[in-house]
Structure formats: C-alpha cells, structure tokens
Amino acid sequence: MRACLPLDESGRVAVSSRAKYMALGVLDGTSVAVEKVVENPALKARERRPTFIRACREAGAQVVIAAHGSYCIPSAVEARRGRLRLLVGEGRPGDLRLREAGAWEFIYSSLLATFERAKGH
C-alpha cells in the first residue's frame, strides 16, 4: 500500500503542518519502506494540513500516516475526496505504532490548527 508521511529532521513522524519533509513509500504492516523524500509542500501554504493531504493524494498515496494533531476537519474532507486512509503514527518509518484517526483526532487537530494560525505559525 502506497504511504505518505511527514518527517522531522531526525526522521521521526511529525505533525504535518510542522514537518520538514514529506516521505513516500510502501506500508507493510507497521513499517514503511521509504522510497522518496521531498521538502514538505505544506510549509509554504496558509492551510498547511489540507495542503499536505492534497500533496499526498497527488503523489499517489493510499494511506497517510502522521503524528497526533495532523488531521483537522478540512484535512479529513480532502482525504475523503482522495479516498485516503488516515492513520496516526509514532516513531520512525521502520518501526511505527499506528492507529486509525477518528472523530476526536479531527476535533483536536482542528483546535490545534486554529491556535497555530492565531499565533502566526
């Protein structure tokens, strides 16, 4: 399954709005074999979380794995358009702890995005 995930400088899964890189690879159980790493396109956007999801969809991903706080409601709508599966993950691509993103994740992420925008991030 084609996977897309945001990574920080140390190679760990990060919040999509703050991650330095976007990695693309193949998900096999709880690990992703990373094939390509590019600069996170969302860093230059006003609405960072939905922009990250859109970039993953355009890159051909089937699943997005991101840290807790990455999936606001507009991101969920964007993912639904692209029929993407959203997972919350922790760790490095080779050894991930995964769970499905649910309603509380979308609510928490939306509040976090609102606070980040108010602070000017």
mmCIF file of N, CA and C in Angstrom:
data_model
loop_
_atom_site.group_PDB
_atom_site.id
_atom_site.type_symbol
_atom_site.label_atom_id
_atom_site.label_comp_id
_atom_site.label_asym_id
_atom_site.label_seq_id
_atom_site.Cartn_x
_atom_site.Cartn_y
_atom_site.Cartn_z
ATOM 1 N N MET A 1 0.846 -1.170 0.000
ATOM 2 C CA MET A 1 0.000 0.000 0.000
ATOM 3 C C MET A 1 0.896 1.240 0.000
ATOM 4 N N ARG A 2 0.663 2.164 -0.913
ATOM 5 C CA ARG A 2 1.445 3.398 -1.023
ATOM 6 C C ARG A 2 1.158 4.297 0.180
ATOM 7 N N ALA A 3 2.189 4.757 0.855
ATOM 8 C CA ALA A 3 2.043 5.564 2.061
ATOM 9 C C ALA A 3 2.770 6.896 1.921
ATOM 10 N N CYS A 4 2.250 7.869 2.632
ATOM 11 C CA CYS A 4 2.817 9.208 2.672
ATOM 12 C C CYS A 4 2.909 9.612 4.141
ATOM 13 N N LEU A 5 4.044 10.159 4.543
ATOM 14 C CA LEU A 5 4.170 10.566 5.937
ATOM 15 C C LEU A 5 5.073 11.777 6.077
ATOM 16 N N PRO A 6 4.740 12.656 7.040
ATOM 17 C CA PRO A 6 5.582 13.818 7.328
ATOM 18 C C PRO A 6 6.695 13.421 8.289
ATOM 19 N N LEU A 7 7.908 13.886 8.006
ATOM 20 C CA LEU A 7 9.052 13.556 8.853
ATOM 21 C C LEU A 7 9.762 14.821 9.310
ATOM 22 N N ASP A 8 10.284 14.780 10.547
ATOM 23 C CA ASP A 8 11.092 15.897 11.035
ATOM 24 C C ASP A 8 12.547 15.674 10.635
ATOM 25 N N GLU A 9 13.445 16.549 11.094
ATOM 26 C CA GLU A 9 14.856 16.478 10.722
ATOM 27 C C GLU A 9 15.523 15.184 11.186
ATOM 28 N N SER A 10 15.019 14.598 12.267
ATOM 29 C CA SER A 10 15.625 13.369 12.799
ATOM 30 C C SER A 10 15.017 12.100 12.199
ATOM 31 N N GLY A 11 14.072 12.249 11.284
ATOM 32 C CA GLY A 11 13.487 11.090 10.617
ATOM 33 C C GLY A 11 12.314 10.461 11.333
ATOM 34 N N ARG A 12 11.737 11.161 12.306
ATOM 35 C CA ARG A 12 10.565 10.658 13.034
ATOM 36 C C ARG A 12 9.291 11.245 12.429
ATOM 37 N N VAL A 13 8.188 10.520 12.588
ATOM 38 C CA VAL A 13 6.892 11.012 12.122
ATOM 39 C C VAL A 13 6.546 12.275 12.907
ATOM 40 N N ALA A 14 6.064 13.304 12.205
ATOM 41 C CA ALA A 14 5.799 14.606 12.820
ATOM 42 C C ALA A 14 4.397 15.091 12.450
ATOM 43 N N VAL A 15 3.997 16.191 13.069
ATOM 44 C CA VAL A 15 2.739 16.847 12.714
ATOM 45 C C VAL A 15 2.905 17.410 11.301
ATOM 46 N N SER A 16 1.933 17.185 10.446
ATOM 47 C CA SER A 16 2.066 17.537 9.028
ATOM 48 C C SER A 16 2.296 19.023 8.783
ATOM 49 N N SER A 17 1.825 19.879 9.668
ATOM 50 C CA SER A 17 1.988 21.320 9.467
ATOM 51 C C SER A 17 3.375 21.821 9.852
ATOM 52 N N ARG A 18 4.153 21.003 10.567
ATOM 53 C CA ARG A 18 5.475 21.429 11.029
ATOM 54 C C ARG A 18 6.622 20.591 10.480
ATOM 55 N N ALA A 19 6.311 19.493 9.833
ATOM 56 C CA ALA A 19 7.341 18.567 9.353
ATOM 57 C C ALA A 19 8.189 19.213 8.261
ATOM 58 N N LYS A 20 9.451 18.902 8.261
ATOM 59 C CA LYS A 20 10.350 19.451 7.250
ATOM 60 C C LYS A 20 10.252 18.686 5.930
ATOM 61 N N TYR A 21 9.942 17.383 6.017
ATOM 62 C CA TYR A 21 9.919 16.544 4.822
ATOM 63 C C TYR A 21 8.606 15.781 4.656
ATOM 64 N N MET A 22 8.326 15.403 3.412
ATOM 65 C CA MET A 22 7.221 14.510 3.084
ATOM 66 C C MET A 22 7.862 13.268 2.473
ATOM 67 N N ALA A 23 7.623 12.112 3.087
ATOM 68 C CA ALA A 23 8.215 10.860 2.604
ATOM 69 C C ALA A 23 7.140 10.011 1.944
ATOM 70 N N LEU A 24 7.535 9.337 0.882
ATOM 71 C CA LEU A 24 6.641 8.435 0.165
ATOM 72 C C LEU A 24 7.263 7.049 0.168
ATOM 73 N N GLY A 25 6.437 6.038 0.392
ATOM 74 C CA GLY A 25 6.964 4.681 0.426
ATOM 75 C C GLY A 25 5.860 3.660 0.410
ATOM 76 N N VAL A 26 6.209 2.443 0.816
ATOM 77 C CA VAL A 26 5.272 1.325 0.822
ATOM 78 C C VAL A 26 5.075 0.858 2.260
ATOM 79 N N LEU A 27 3.801 0.818 2.692
ATOM 80 C CA LEU A 27 3.446 0.364 4.035
ATOM 81 C C LEU A 27 3.331 -1.149 4.032
ATOM 82 N N ASP A 28 4.026 -1.784 4.983
ATOM 83 C CA ASP A 28 3.966 -3.231 5.152
ATOM 84 C C ASP A 28 3.802 -3.508 6.641
ATOM 85 N N GLY A 29 2.591 -3.698 7.076
ATOM 86 C CA GLY A 29 2.324 -3.920 8.499
ATOM 87 C C GLY A 29 2.503 -2.649 9.297
ATOM 88 N N THR A 30 3.572 -2.606 10.094
ATOM 89 C CA THR A 30 3.841 -1.413 10.903
ATOM 90 C C THR A 30 5.130 -0.717 10.486
ATOM 91 N N SER A 31 5.567 -0.952 9.268
ATOM 92 C CA SER A 31 6.761 -0.257 8.794
ATOM 93 C C SER A 31 6.546 0.264 7.375
ATOM 94 N N VAL A 32 7.241 1.338 7.073
ATOM 95 C CA VAL A 32 7.183 1.936 5.743
ATOM 96 C C VAL A 32 8.582 1.907 5.147
ATOM 97 N N ALA A 33 8.695 1.309 3.967
ATOM 98 C CA ALA A 33 9.955 1.333 3.229
ATOM 99 C C ALA A 33 9.962 2.621 2.412
ATOM 100 N N VAL A 34 10.698 3.610 2.884
ATOM 101 C CA VAL A 34 10.709 4.930 2.250
ATOM 102 C C VAL A 34 11.439 4.862 0.919
ATOM 103 N N GLU A 35 10.778 5.374 -0.127
ATOM 104 C CA GLU A 35 11.346 5.380 -1.472
ATOM 105 C C GLU A 35 11.776 6.771 -1.920
ATOM 106 N N LYS A 36 11.094 7.788 -1.413
ATOM 107 C CA LYS A 36 11.365 9.149 -1.867
ATOM 108 C C LYS A 36 11.085 10.120 -0.722
ATOM 109 N N VAL A 37 11.944 11.112 -0.562
ATOM 110 C CA VAL A 37 11.761 12.155 0.447
ATOM 111 C C VAL A 37 11.890 13.499 -0.254
ATOM 112 N N VAL A 38 10.881 14.354 -0.052
ATOM 113 C CA VAL A 38 10.887 15.699 -0.633
ATOM 114 C C VAL A 38 10.596 16.715 0.462
ATOM 115 N N GLU A 39 10.859 17.972 0.178
ATOM 116 C CA GLU A 39 10.535 19.032 1.130
ATOM 117 C C GLU A 39 9.012 19.094 1.289
ATOM 118 N N ASN A 40 8.557 19.349 2.495
ATOM 119 C CA ASN A 40 7.124 19.411 2.783
ATOM 120 C C ASN A 40 6.496 20.602 2.054
ATOM 121 N N PRO A 41 5.596 20.361 1.090
ATOM 122 C CA PRO A 41 4.977 21.461 0.348
ATOM 123 C C PRO A 41 4.029 22.299 1.206
ATOM 124 N N ALA A 42 3.596 21.769 2.323
ATOM 125 C CA ALA A 42 2.649 22.478 3.178
ATOM 126 C C ALA A 42 3.283 23.634 3.944
ATOM 127 N N LEU A 43 4.602 23.648 4.072
ATOM 128 C CA LEU A 43 5.252 24.701 4.855
ATOM 129 C C LEU A 43 5.053 26.087 4.264
ATOM 130 N N LYS A 44 4.796 26.162 2.975
ATOM 131 C CA LYS A 44 4.612 27.451 2.312
ATOM 132 C C LYS A 44 3.146 27.820 2.138
ATOM 133 N N ALA A 45 2.243 26.982 2.616
ATOM 134 C CA ALA A 45 0.802 27.203 2.413
ATOM 135 C C ALA A 45 0.165 27.850 3.637
ATOM 136 N N ARG A 46 -0.957 28.512 3.414
ATOM 137 C CA ARG A 46 -1.711 29.106 4.526
ATOM 138 C C ARG A 46 -2.428 28.007 5.313
ATOM 139 N N GLU A 47 -3.073 27.090 4.604
ATOM 140 C CA GLU A 47 -3.759 25.959 5.240
ATOM 141 C C GLU A 47 -2.864 24.735 5.087
ATOM 142 N N ARG A 48 -2.009 24.530 6.056
ATOM 143 C CA ARG A 48 -0.944 23.541 5.936
ATOM 144 C C ARG A 48 -1.437 22.098 5.951
ATOM 145 N N ARG A 49 -2.324 21.745 6.867
ATOM 146 C CA ARG A 49 -2.749 20.346 6.983
ATOM 147 C C ARG A 49 -3.460 19.844 5.724
ATOM 148 N N PRO A 50 -4.465 20.578 5.200
ATOM 149 C CA PRO A 50 -5.104 20.106 3.959
ATOM 150 C C PRO A 50 -4.151 20.101 2.764
ATOM 151 N N THR A 51 -3.205 21.030 2.737
ATOM 152 C CA THR A 51 -2.225 21.074 1.650
ATOM 153 C C THR A 51 -1.353 19.826 1.668
ATOM 154 N N PHE A 52 -0.975 19.373 2.855
ATOM 155 C CA PHE A 52 -0.175 18.154 2.965
ATOM 156 C C PHE A 52 -0.958 16.953 2.443
ATOM 157 N N ILE A 53 -2.220 16.837 2.836
ATOM 158 C CA ILE A 53 -3.065 15.722 2.388
ATOM 159 C C ILE A 53 -3.204 15.760 0.864
ATOM 160 N N ARG A 54 -3.429 16.942 0.321
ATOM 161 C CA ARG A 54 -3.571 17.099 -1.132
ATOM 162 C C ARG A 54 -2.294 16.658 -1.850
ATOM 163 N N ALA A 55 -1.132 17.047 -1.309
ATOM 164 C CA ALA A 55 0.143 16.656 -1.912
ATOM 165 C C ALA A 55 0.327 15.136 -1.868
ATOM 166 N N CYS A 56 -0.094 14.514 -0.792
ATOM 167 C CA CYS A 56 -0.012 13.051 -0.690
ATOM 168 C C CYS A 56 -0.910 12.393 -1.728
ATOM 169 N N ARG A 57 -2.108 12.902 -1.870
ATOM 170 C CA ARG A 57 -3.045 12.360 -2.861
ATOM 171 C C ARG A 57 -2.458 12.479 -4.266
ATOM 172 N N GLU A 58 -1.905 13.660 -4.578
ATOM 173 C CA GLU A 58 -1.326 13.890 -5.902
ATOM 174 C C GLU A 58 -0.099 13.017 -6.146
ATOM 175 N N ALA A 59 0.583 12.607 -5.080
ATOM 176 C CA ALA A 59 1.756 11.737 -5.207
ATOM 177 C C ALA A 59 1.364 10.266 -5.344
ATOM 178 N N GLY A 60 0.080 9.967 -5.253
ATOM 179 C CA GLY A 60 -0.392 8.600 -5.446
ATOM 180 C C GLY A 60 -0.509 7.766 -4.192
ATOM 181 N N ALA A 61 -0.514 8.408 -3.027
ATOM 182 C CA ALA A 61 -0.620 7.666 -1.770
ATOM 183 C C ALA A 61 -2.025 7.089 -1.588
ATOM 184 N N GLN A 62 -2.093 5.980 -0.862
ATOM 185 C CA GLN A 62 -3.362 5.372 -0.487
ATOM 186 C C GLN A 62 -3.634 5.539 1.001
ATOM 187 N N VAL A 63 -2.566 5.765 1.754
ATOM 188 C CA VAL A 63 -2.678 5.947 3.202
ATOM 189 C C VAL A 63 -1.739 7.074 3.618
ATOM 190 N N VAL A 64 -2.187 7.878 4.596
ATOM 191 C CA VAL A 64 -1.357 8.936 5.169
ATOM 192 C C VAL A 64 -1.121 8.582 6.631
ATOM 193 N N ILE A 65 0.124 8.614 7.046
ATOM 194 C CA ILE A 65 0.494 8.341 8.436
ATOM 195 C C ILE A 65 1.133 9.606 8.987
ATOM 196 N N ALA A 66 0.534 10.199 10.001
ATOM 197 C CA ALA A 66 1.053 11.440 10.577
ATOM 198 C C ALA A 66 0.875 11.415 12.092
ATOM 199 N N ALA A 67 1.571 12.314 12.758
ATOM 200 C CA ALA A 67 1.516 12.393 14.215
ATOM 201 C C ALA A 67 0.176 12.946 14.701
ATOM 202 N N HIS A 68 -0.106 12.700 15.969
ATOM 203 C CA HIS A 68 -1.307 13.222 16.626
ATOM 204 C C HIS A 68 -1.348 14.739 16.443
ATOM 205 N N GLY A 69 -2.464 15.265 15.945
ATOM 206 C CA GLY A 69 -2.623 16.696 15.725
ATOM 207 C C GLY A 69 -2.508 17.099 14.270
ATOM 208 N N SER A 70 -2.423 16.121 13.367
ATOM 209 C CA SER A 70 -2.201 16.417 11.949
ATOM 210 C C SER A 70 -3.461 16.487 11.093
ATOM 211 N N TYR A 71 -4.592 16.003 11.604
ATOM 212 C CA TYR A 71 -5.772 15.842 10.749
ATOM 213 C C TYR A 71 -6.937 16.722 11.195
ATOM 214 N N CYS A 72 -6.981 17.963 10.722
ATOM 215 C CA CYS A 72 -8.126 18.822 11.019
ATOM 216 C C CYS A 72 -9.302 18.416 10.125
ATOM 217 N N ILE A 73 -10.451 18.996 10.356
ATOM 218 C CA ILE A 73 -11.638 18.632 9.585
ATOM 219 C C ILE A 73 -11.452 18.891 8.090
ATOM 220 N N PRO A 74 -10.884 20.037 7.657
ATOM 221 C CA PRO A 74 -10.636 20.198 6.219
ATOM 222 C C PRO A 74 -9.690 19.132 5.650
ATOM 223 N N SER A 75 -8.762 18.645 6.455
ATOM 224 C CA SER A 75 -7.882 17.558 6.009
ATOM 225 C C SER A 75 -8.668 16.271 5.794
ATOM 226 N N ALA A 76 -9.582 16.009 6.711
ATOM 227 C CA ALA A 76 -10.408 14.809 6.583
ATOM 228 C C ALA A 76 -11.272 14.866 5.326
ATOM 229 N N VAL A 77 -11.799 16.046 5.024
ATOM 230 C CA VAL A 77 -12.594 16.222 3.802
ATOM 231 C C VAL A 77 -11.717 15.983 2.578
ATOM 232 N N GLU A 78 -10.522 16.540 2.587
ATOM 233 C CA GLU A 78 -9.582 16.352 1.476
ATOM 234 C C GLU A 78 -9.219 14.878 1.322
ATOM 235 N N ALA A 79 -9.013 14.190 2.432
ATOM 236 C CA ALA A 79 -8.678 12.763 2.389
ATOM 237 C C ALA A 79 -9.844 11.947 1.841
ATOM 238 N N ARG A 80 -11.038 12.298 2.229
ATOM 239 C CA ARG A 80 -12.219 11.577 1.740
ATOM 240 C C ARG A 80 -12.352 11.733 0.232
ATOM 241 N N ARG A 81 -12.073 12.934 -0.277
ATOM 242 C CA ARG A 81 -12.107 13.162 -1.730
ATOM 243 C C ARG A 81 -11.162 12.215 -2.461
ATOM 244 N N GLY A 82 -9.986 12.023 -1.869
ATOM 245 C CA GLY A 82 -8.980 11.177 -2.492
ATOM 246 C C GLY A 82 -9.043 9.724 -2.074
ATOM 247 N N ARG A 83 -10.040 9.387 -1.261
ATOM 248 C CA ARG A 83 -10.200 8.026 -0.735
ATOM 249 C C ARG A 83 -8.944 7.535 -0.029
ATOM 250 N N LEU A 84 -8.365 8.433 0.777
ATOM 251 C CA LEU A 84 -7.162 8.111 1.534
ATOM 252 C C LEU A 84 -7.526 7.599 2.925
ATOM 253 N N ARG A 85 -6.784 6.644 3.390
ATOM 254 C CA ARG A 85 -6.934 6.139 4.756
ATOM 255 C C ARG A 85 -6.015 6.971 5.642
ATOM 256 N N LEU A 86 -6.520 7.454 6.772
ATOM 257 C CA LEU A 86 -5.736 8.295 7.680
ATOM 258 C C LEU A 86 -5.368 7.508 8.934
ATOM 259 N N LEU A 87 -4.072 7.446 9.213
ATOM 260 C CA LEU A 87 -3.573 6.770 10.408
ATOM 261 C C LEU A 87 -2.738 7.740 11.231
ATOM 262 N N VAL A 88 -2.828 7.595 12.537
ATOM 263 C CA VAL A 88 -1.982 8.356 13.458
ATOM 264 C C VAL A 88 -0.819 7.443 13.810
ATOM 265 N N GLY A 89 0.408 7.957 13.648
ATOM 266 C CA GLY A 89 1.576 7.125 13.893
ATOM 267 C C GLY A 89 2.612 7.815 14.757
ATOM 268 N N GLU A 90 3.395 6.997 15.439
ATOM 269 C CA GLU A 90 4.516 7.477 16.249
ATOM 270 C C GLU A 90 5.744 6.664 15.894
ATOM 271 N N GLY A 91 6.902 7.284 15.946
ATOM 272 C CA GLY A 91 8.152 6.568 15.738
ATOM 273 C C GLY A 91 8.795 6.873 14.401
ATOM 274 N N ARG A 92 9.672 5.995 13.997
ATOM 275 C CA ARG A 92 10.377 6.110 12.716
ATOM 276 C C ARG A 92 9.698 5.211 11.694
ATOM 277 N N PRO A 93 9.873 5.518 10.411
ATOM 278 C CA PRO A 93 9.193 4.727 9.377
ATOM 279 C C PRO A 93 9.412 3.215 9.471
ATOM 280 N N GLY A 94 10.558 2.777 9.942
ATOM 281 C CA GLY A 94 10.841 1.347 10.045
ATOM 282 C C GLY A 94 10.164 0.649 11.201
ATOM 283 N N ASP A 95 9.671 1.401 12.174
ATOM 284 C CA ASP A 95 9.051 0.820 13.370
ATOM 285 C C ASP A 95 7.985 1.780 13.892
ATOM 286 N N LEU A 96 6.767 1.657 13.382
ATOM 287 C CA LEU A 96 5.689 2.590 13.714
ATOM 288 C C LEU A 96 4.663 1.970 14.656
ATOM 289 N N ARG A 97 4.099 2.800 15.499
ATOM 290 C CA ARG A 97 2.925 2.443 16.284
ATOM 291 C C ARG A 97 1.757 3.174 15.624
ATOM 292 N N LEU A 98 0.790 2.431 15.123
ATOM 293 C CA LEU A 98 -0.282 3.000 14.312
ATOM 294 C C LEU A 98 -1.657 2.804 14.932
ATOM 295 N N ARG A 99 -2.536 3.756 14.643
ATOM 296 C CA ARG A 99 -3.967 3.627 14.981
ATOM 297 C C ARG A 99 -4.759 4.461 13.982
ATOM 298 N N GLU A 100 -6.015 4.109 13.817
ATOM 299 C CA GLU A 100 -6.896 4.844 12.902
ATOM 300 C C GLU A 100 -7.189 6.231 13.469
ATOM 301 N N ALA A 101 -7.298 7.214 12.603
ATOM 302 C CA ALA A 101 -7.701 8.559 13.024
ATOM 303 C C ALA A 101 -9.219 8.572 13.142
ATOM 304 N N GLY A 102 -9.722 9.054 14.253
ATOM 305 C CA GLY A 102 -11.164 9.105 14.489
ATOM 306 C C GLY A 102 -11.663 10.524 14.692
ATOM 307 N N ALA A 103 -12.907 10.642 15.090
ATOM 308 C CA ALA A 103 -13.561 11.941 15.246
ATOM 309 C C ALA A 103 -12.829 12.847 16.240
ATOM 310 N N TRP A 104 -12.361 12.282 17.365
ATOM 311 C CA TRP A 104 -11.669 13.108 18.360
ATOM 312 C C TRP A 104 -10.353 13.638 17.819
ATOM 313 N N GLU A 105 -9.707 12.876 16.963
ATOM 314 C CA GLU A 105 -8.466 13.337 16.333
ATOM 315 C C GLU A 105 -8.744 14.557 15.463
ATOM 316 N N PHE A 106 -9.840 14.522 14.703
ATOM 317 C CA PHE A 106 -10.190 15.636 13.824
ATOM 318 C C PHE A 106 -10.540 16.889 14.633
ATOM 319 N N ILE A 107 -11.237 16.710 15.739
ATOM 320 C CA ILE A 107 -11.607 17.850 16.591
ATOM 321 C C ILE A 107 -10.353 18.454 17.232
ATOM 322 N N TYR A 108 -9.513 17.608 17.832
ATOM 323 C CA TYR A 108 -8.276 18.090 18.463
ATOM 324 C C TYR A 108 -7.393 18.811 17.442
ATOM 325 N N SER A 109 -7.220 18.210 16.275
ATOM 326 C CA SER A 109 -6.358 18.800 15.246
ATOM 327 C C SER A 109 -6.901 20.126 14.744
ATOM 328 N N SER A 110 -8.219 20.237 14.646
ATOM 329 C CA SER A 110 -8.834 21.491 14.209
ATOM 330 C C SER A 110 -8.578 22.600 15.220
ATOM 331 N N LEU A 111 -8.693 22.277 16.507
ATOM 332 C CA LEU A 111 -8.404 23.269 17.549
ATOM 333 C C LEU A 111 -6.921 23.657 17.516
ATOM 334 N N LEU A 112 -6.056 22.688 17.356
ATOM 335 C CA LEU A 112 -4.628 22.957 17.282
ATOM 336 C C LEU A 112 -4.301 23.845 16.080
ATOM 337 N N ALA A 113 -4.918 23.578 14.940
ATOM 338 C CA ALA A 113 -4.688 24.388 13.737
ATOM 339 C C ALA A 113 -5.155 25.827 13.954
ATOM 340 N N THR A 114 -6.279 25.992 14.631
ATOM 341 C CA THR A 114 -6.798 27.334 14.925
ATOM 342 C C THR A 114 -5.819 28.102 15.812
ATOM 343 N N PHE A 115 -5.294 27.452 16.843
ATOM 344 C CA PHE A 115 -4.324 28.095 17.726
ATOM 345 C C PHE A 115 -3.034 28.438 16.982
ATOM 346 N N GLU A 116 -2.580 27.539 16.126
ATOM 347 C CA GLU A 116 -1.355 27.811 15.362
ATOM 348 C C GLU A 116 -1.553 29.011 14.443
ATOM 349 N N ARG A 117 -2.699 29.080 13.796
ATOM 350 C CA ARG A 117 -2.968 30.207 12.893
ATOM 351 C C ARG A 117 -3.049 31.516 13.677
ATOM 352 N N ALA A 118 -3.638 31.476 14.869
ATOM 353 C CA ALA A 118 -3.757 32.677 15.685
ATOM 354 C C ALA A 118 -2.372 33.156 16.162
ATOM 355 N N LYS A 119 -1.461 32.204 16.394
ATOM 356 C CA LYS A 119 -0.110 32.558 16.830
ATOM 357 C C LYS A 119 0.785 32.968 15.646
ATOM 358 N N GLY A 120 0.314 32.754 14.433
ATOM 359 C CA GLY A 120 1.074 33.164 13.283
ATOM 360 C C GLY A 120 2.036 32.149 12.729
ATOM 361 N N HIS A 121 1.815 30.874 13.013
ATOM 362 C CA HIS A 121 2.729 29.816 12.518
ATOM 363 C C HIS A 121 2.331 29.425 11.135
#
